[in-house]
């Protein structure tokens, strides 16, 4: 708690095509077949939701999850609520928002955050994923932070808050002089914008935290099964956005073409071993022995 | 700041959960720490849960802890209404009806599957505990316990996963291989003569086929015990219990009897399954795939493989549902089928499709769902005389408590009674804020002394014995032999029985037990009985029994690279016997030294006596689906 008011946390998420094997479908020209491909909460959005959930378990945060998208994007909100036990779900949905690039999306999300508990002034922490798996730009988060005027903390793998001093202390994964696994620890004043690294893993290491975790998880499951009770849908007018700054008119960039990266030619050879044939097994064992005896020094 | 709790319970089996629930019932805060992914995943039972009404004194039954609606709310399997003992010799079986012994001083006894039941216990206990600021923390393994130097009654608990925390009172419910007991040296590790080894398989069997076969109804069930040649000359026996739509079939043997003459545990359970009566109990219709023609194109082979697997799965599930009133109701309510006949016709048509299109054969065999093993403390030989240490109270298996006297087999209800008494003792200590050994431990110990179960672990109950003797009255006296002739003569007369038992109890259980629990009682007498008086039972098929490797492959593990067991002396006689006695063949012999591969370990503790034995770290190791 900060003074008498609760810690206000926002998570911005995105409904994305399910790129996992067996779920994704492509058109003949290599573009995504959106009608055939199921949509889910993006994997990076899921990690952002988990990072927000940490602030609920540790600091009793009040969480609002927001997304810009068509009406079916409420599925992403429901899934995010399951992960972070959100107190409120916001869907920013309007035809005017269609065709938005990252900058126009950031404008809509900023307007959305102003509709959350306490408004922009009352917001303490905003979480976003590292990038979207269908856009891969990784720009929406930083641009939203810039529009909000919040300090931006990228690639965060761990964080803790000091509620008295109103600061966040975070560990970031950075690359430095050719090394990719450098952990940088930084402190920033609240409010702050946190983009969560894909390798983030929440760590609850006291009995009380684990008990709270259990309680909130149960609450999250109950809430997300009635997620419509927590859902608020806003259109452009209700959000008071400038139509020139959102959707296609507000987008200085367009996605011109996405090219498939050519697949590298495999250099491995395979042989089929018939498990029922003892001779095959003997040959396989001999081969393994040959490889191992080269690798193992007795 | 280090967190401190009034009461911490270590272990989320049926005893630990009962302690949590009972503390919450009394308005006390308690936290339960469980190493498995959730309570119930590490538990195995035979199992029958009893609710008892002793003639003297009072026990805490499951209803006393979870409420009077237990039978209507809890997922137990079947009410056991028929209790039979069978003496076996090859294909001959002599049966004794022991239903009266089963009902002795009992409200009821019902079959249970521990994973299902403990999940329910955990839900109930967890909800109540949360209201008092406590709850269940799973996936955490307790590594050590110490005490604050200036405050003797504050325990410091260290785990593999969390920051250390403190407890004013601890209830150790961490099972027969209690690490808390070892850490505190509150008792020695149990020895083979104090233990049984149990190995069990769950067999799938459609509900109404089972009911017809066992002569039971929807709301009743049967338990069958076996002794004789099925024991392969070990002291103990086999059992088959009816669950809702599965059977629990297993064997329990005195561990020292196995040590004297090691047999592989799976061979013992296989021998039971091959007994003609048991084979007939477990049999079902099973689909056998035809081998796919290797000359067909690869794609066609795959297509056939998937089609056949899917059809067999649908046939199996639909048939299983068809033989259950609730299953049929569910299918009709789902709108997919109009009537029972409709479902039956669909089952039949899938079967025909499989036969005609894919040459699938339908044969008589049985379907095994899960293989499990457990070490059981023989309460009459190992119940802790002082079931406490500083501010720690030991309950259930951890305290070595259970009642195993011939066909009287009770463990879960004893653990629940212990747990309720421990909870009451801790609640009392919280009220006074006194957690000393005198105030907490001794009070608990006295409470246990007052439990009728404790008496049952020490003395022969002459009324129970009479029921047993009455049930066995058709047994010719000469079979029982000279050894027991005198004893029987005394026992069969009402007045003399009292005297004889009184005398026997003065002699003490320990001196009497070797007489009663002998190869003669469990092996020779039953064989002779079956040979002379048994009825011939034939089975129409040979069950195809899976190998240990196949059984292990069906179990769910969370692999830990680091072994939770360390072999201390790889050349000791004890360890060499583990090569045979480990139920999942984790030990092998290489150049006269025993080598451990821990990956398949089911954490039974068979090898615990002479190894550095720990439960795996949080969430690691085996997770049972049935238990």
PDB file of C-alpha atoms in Angstrom, chain B residues 359-492:
ATOM      1  CA  UNK B 359      -8.833 -57.119 -38.281  1.00  0.00           C
ATOM      2  CA  UNK B 360      -8.714 -56.007 -34.657  1.00  0.00           C
ATOM      3  CA  UNK B 361      -9.291 -58.944 -32.316  1.00  0.00           C
ATOM      4  CA  UNK B 362     -11.265 -58.784 -29.095  1.00  0.00           C
ATOM      5  CA  UNK B 363      -9.930 -61.098 -26.428  1.00  0.00           C
ATOM      6  CA  UNK B 364     -10.314 -61.798 -22.733  1.00  0.00           C
ATOM      7  CA  UNK B 365      -7.553 -60.142 -20.767  1.00  0.00           C
ATOM      8  CA  UNK B 366      -7.194 -57.398 -18.157  1.00  0.00           C
ATOM      9  CA  UNK B 367      -6.187 -53.734 -18.160  1.00  0.00           C
ATOM     10  CA  UNK B 368      -3.735 -52.407 -15.609  1.00  0.00           C
ATOM     11  CA  UNK B 369      -3.842 -48.685 -14.866  1.00  0.00           C
ATOM     12  CA  UNK B 370      -1.202 -48.125 -12.199  1.00  0.00           C
ATOM     13  CA  UNK B 371       1.493 -49.966 -10.296  1.00  0.00           C
ATOM     14  CA  UNK B 372       2.439 -48.685  -6.852  1.00  0.00           C
ATOM     15  CA  UNK B 373       4.364 -49.677  -3.744  1.00  0.00           C
ATOM     16  CA  UNK B 374       4.439 -48.666  -0.117  1.00  0.00           C
ATOM     17  CA  UNK B 375       6.125 -49.608   3.116  1.00  0.00           C
ATOM     18  CA  UNK B 376       3.651 -50.054   5.968  1.00  0.00           C
ATOM     19  CA  UNK B 377       4.551 -49.717   9.650  1.00  0.00           C
ATOM     20  CA  UNK B 378       3.312 -52.623  11.765  1.00  0.00           C
ATOM     21  CA  UNK B 379       1.856 -50.658  14.664  1.00  0.00           C
ATOM     22  CA  UNK B 380       2.033 -53.514  17.141  1.00  0.00           C
ATOM     23  CA  UNK B 381       5.797 -53.700  16.606  1.00  0.00           C
ATOM     24  CA  UNK B 382       6.784 -50.104  15.945  1.00  0.00           C
ATOM     25  CA  UNK B 383       4.287 -47.596  17.332  1.00  0.00           C
ATOM     26  CA  UNK B 384       6.406 -44.901  18.987  1.00  0.00           C
ATOM     27  CA  UNK B 385       6.217 -45.180  22.762  1.00  0.00           C
ATOM     28  CA  UNK B 386       7.018 -41.494  23.001  1.00  0.00           C
ATOM     29  CA  UNK B 387       5.389 -39.968  19.911  1.00  0.00           C
ATOM     30  CA  UNK B 388       6.826 -36.489  20.442  1.00  0.00           C
ATOM     31  CA  UNK B 389      10.107 -34.627  20.548  1.00  0.00           C
ATOM     32  CA  UNK B 390      10.371 -31.094  21.965  1.00  0.00           C
ATOM     33  CA  UNK B 391       7.456 -29.307  20.249  1.00  0.00           C
ATOM     34  CA  UNK B 392       7.013 -31.900  17.494  1.00  0.00           C
ATOM     35  CA  UNK B 393       4.167 -34.433  17.553  1.00  0.00           C
ATOM     36  CA  UNK B 394       4.306 -37.517  15.334  1.00  0.00           C
ATOM     37  CA  UNK B 395       1.113 -38.886  13.773  1.00  0.00           C
ATOM     38  CA  UNK B 396       0.027 -41.830  11.613  1.00  0.00           C
ATOM     39  CA  UNK B 397       2.682 -43.693   9.644  1.00  0.00           C
ATOM     40  CA  UNK B 398       5.372 -41.252  10.843  1.00  0.00           C
ATOM     41  CA  UNK B 399       4.653 -42.426  14.408  1.00  0.00           C
ATOM     42  CA  UNK B 400       4.635 -46.046  13.223  1.00  0.00           C
ATOM     43  CA  UNK B 401       0.963 -46.435  14.043  1.00  0.00           C
ATOM     44  CA  UNK B 402      -1.481 -48.789  12.355  1.00  0.00           C
ATOM     45  CA  UNK B 403      -3.441 -51.917  13.217  1.00  0.00           C
ATOM     46  CA  UNK B 404      -2.553 -55.085  11.359  1.00  0.00           C
ATOM     47  CA  UNK B 405      -3.816 -58.223  12.983  1.00  0.00           C
ATOM     48  CA  UNK B 406      -4.626 -60.978  10.525  1.00  0.00           C
ATOM     49  CA  UNK B 407      -7.509 -59.701   8.406  1.00  0.00           C
ATOM     50  CA  UNK B 408      -7.835 -56.515  10.464  1.00  0.00           C
ATOM     51  CA  UNK B 409      -6.029 -53.910   8.372  1.00  0.00           C
ATOM     52  CA  UNK B 410      -6.388 -50.276   9.460  1.00  0.00           C
ATOM     53  CA  UNK B 411      -4.037 -47.404   8.757  1.00  0.00           C
ATOM     54  CA  UNK B 412      -5.864 -44.315   7.448  1.00  0.00           C
ATOM     55  CA  UNK B 413      -8.401 -44.161  10.261  1.00  0.00           C
ATOM     56  CA  UNK B 414      -5.646 -44.572  12.852  1.00  0.00           C
ATOM     57  CA  UNK B 415      -3.742 -41.661  11.285  1.00  0.00           C
ATOM     58  CA  UNK B 416      -6.864 -39.494  11.339  1.00  0.00           C
ATOM     59  CA  UNK B 417      -7.469 -40.279  15.021  1.00  0.00           C
ATOM     60  CA  UNK B 418      -3.835 -39.434  15.828  1.00  0.00           C
ATOM     61  CA  UNK B 419      -4.083 -36.219  13.847  1.00  0.00           C
ATOM     62  CA  UNK B 420      -7.226 -35.070  15.629  1.00  0.00           C
ATOM     63  CA  UNK B 421      -5.545 -35.723  18.981  1.00  0.00           C
ATOM     64  CA  UNK B 422      -2.407 -33.874  17.899  1.00  0.00           C
ATOM     65  CA  UNK B 423      -4.508 -30.950  16.670  1.00  0.00           C
ATOM     66  CA  UNK B 424      -6.368 -30.826  19.959  1.00  0.00           C
ATOM     67  CA  UNK B 425      -3.062 -30.851  21.876  1.00  0.00           C
ATOM     68  CA  UNK B 426      -1.634 -28.067  19.712  1.00  0.00           C
ATOM     69  CA  UNK B 427      -4.819 -25.982  20.019  1.00  0.00           C
ATOM     70  CA  UNK B 428      -4.575 -26.285  23.783  1.00  0.00           C
ATOM     71  CA  UNK B 429      -0.928 -25.193  23.698  1.00  0.00           C
ATOM     72  CA  UNK B 430      -1.796 -22.200  21.505  1.00  0.00           C
ATOM     73  CA  UNK B 431      -4.502 -21.141  23.978  1.00  0.00           C
ATOM     74  CA  UNK B 432      -1.997 -21.112  26.833  1.00  0.00           C
ATOM     75  CA  UNK B 433       0.945 -20.107  24.619  1.00  0.00           C
ATOM     76  CA  UNK B 434       2.947 -22.925  26.183  1.00  0.00           C
ATOM     77  CA  UNK B 435       4.701 -25.263  23.761  1.00  0.00           C
ATOM     78  CA  UNK B 436       6.992 -27.153  26.084  1.00  0.00           C
ATOM     79  CA  UNK B 437       7.493 -30.903  25.835  1.00  0.00           C
ATOM     80  CA  UNK B 438       5.658 -31.313  29.140  1.00  0.00           C
ATOM     81  CA  UNK B 439       2.633 -29.297  28.175  1.00  0.00           C
ATOM     82  CA  UNK B 440       2.315 -30.292  24.530  1.00  0.00           C
ATOM     83  CA  UNK B 441       4.077 -33.614  23.959  1.00  0.00           C
ATOM     84  CA  UNK B 442       3.062 -35.377  27.127  1.00  0.00           C
ATOM     85  CA  UNK B 443      -0.534 -34.282  26.789  1.00  0.00           C
ATOM     86  CA  UNK B 444      -0.607 -35.680  23.248  1.00  0.00           C
ATOM     87  CA  UNK B 445       1.043 -38.886  24.393  1.00  0.00           C
ATOM     88  CA  UNK B 446      -1.592 -39.325  27.096  1.00  0.00           C
ATOM     89  CA  UNK B 447      -4.330 -38.639  24.581  1.00  0.00           C
ATOM     90  CA  UNK B 448      -2.923 -41.375  22.326  1.00  0.00           C
ATOM     91  CA  UNK B 449      -2.733 -43.732  25.283  1.00  0.00           C
ATOM     92  CA  UNK B 450      -6.455 -43.183  25.749  1.00  0.00           C
ATOM     93  CA  UNK B 451      -7.164 -44.060  22.128  1.00  0.00           C
ATOM     94  CA  UNK B 452      -8.757 -47.491  21.679  1.00  0.00           C
ATOM     95  CA  UNK B 453      -6.470 -47.921  18.678  1.00  0.00           C
ATOM     96  CA  UNK B 454      -3.420 -47.876  20.936  1.00  0.00           C
ATOM     97  CA  UNK B 455      -4.915 -50.704  22.955  1.00  0.00           C
ATOM     98  CA  UNK B 456      -5.555 -52.624  19.739  1.00  0.00           C
ATOM     99  CA  UNK B 457      -1.866 -52.294  18.890  1.00  0.00           C
ATOM    100  CA  UNK B 458      -0.893 -53.900  22.187  1.00  0.00           C
ATOM    101  CA  UNK B 459      -3.485 -56.470  23.129  1.00  0.00           C
ATOM    102  CA  UNK B 460      -5.609 -59.205  21.648  1.00  0.00           C
ATOM    103  CA  UNK B 461      -9.297 -58.351  21.627  1.00  0.00           C
ATOM    104  CA  UNK B 462     -11.118 -61.501  22.662  1.00  0.00           C
ATOM    105  CA  UNK B 463     -14.409 -60.458  21.078  1.00  0.00           C
ATOM    106  CA  UNK B 464     -12.729 -59.893  17.718  1.00  0.00           C
ATOM    107  CA  UNK B 465     -11.022 -63.238  18.052  1.00  0.00           C
ATOM    108  CA  UNK B 466     -14.346 -64.940  18.729  1.00  0.00           C
ATOM    109  CA  UNK B 467     -15.827 -63.546  15.522  1.00  0.00           C
ATOM    110  CA  UNK B 468     -12.796 -64.788  13.668  1.00  0.00           C
ATOM    111  CA  UNK B 469     -13.010 -68.241  15.241  1.00  0.00           C
ATOM    112  CA  UNK B 470     -16.740 -68.459  14.555  1.00  0.00           C
ATOM    113  CA  UNK B 471     -16.126 -67.615  10.919  1.00  0.00           C
ATOM    114  CA  UNK B 472     -13.481 -70.320  10.733  1.00  0.00           C
ATOM    115  CA  UNK B 473     -15.497 -72.973  12.577  1.00  0.00           C
ATOM    116  CA  UNK B 474     -15.656 -75.232   9.546  1.00  0.00           C
ATOM    117  CA  UNK B 475     -11.904 -75.528   9.526  1.00  0.00           C
ATOM    118  CA  UNK B 476     -10.956 -79.017  10.745  1.00  0.00           C
ATOM    119  CA  UNK B 477      -8.934 -78.780  13.932  1.00  0.00           C
ATOM    120  CA  UNK B 478      -6.315 -81.268  12.836  1.00  0.00           C
ATOM    121  CA  UNK B 479      -5.211 -79.002   9.989  1.00  0.00           C
ATOM    122  CA  UNK B 480      -4.354 -76.303  12.415  1.00  0.00           C
ATOM    123  CA  UNK B 481      -2.083 -78.843  13.964  1.00  0.00           C
ATOM    124  CA  UNK B 482      -0.628 -79.613  17.287  1.00  0.00           C
ATOM    125  CA  UNK B 483       0.990 -76.264  17.622  1.00  0.00           C
ATOM    126  CA  UNK B 484      -2.303 -74.418  18.000  1.00  0.00           C
ATOM    127  CA  UNK B 485      -4.405 -77.317  19.261  1.00  0.00           C
ATOM    128  CA  UNK B 486      -4.191 -76.303  22.875  1.00  0.00           C
ATOM    129  CA  UNK B 487      -4.642 -72.638  22.124  1.00  0.00           C
ATOM    130  CA  UNK B 488      -7.732 -73.335  20.040  1.00  0.00           C
ATOM    131  CA  UNK B 489      -9.264 -75.516  22.675  1.00  0.00           C
ATOM    132  CA  UNK B 490      -8.884 -72.733  25.175  1.00  0.00           C
ATOM    133  CA  UNK B 491     -10.134 -70.109  22.756  1.00  0.00           C
ATOM    134  CA  UNK B 492     -13.267 -71.946  21.653  1.00  0.00           C
TER     135      UNK B 492
END
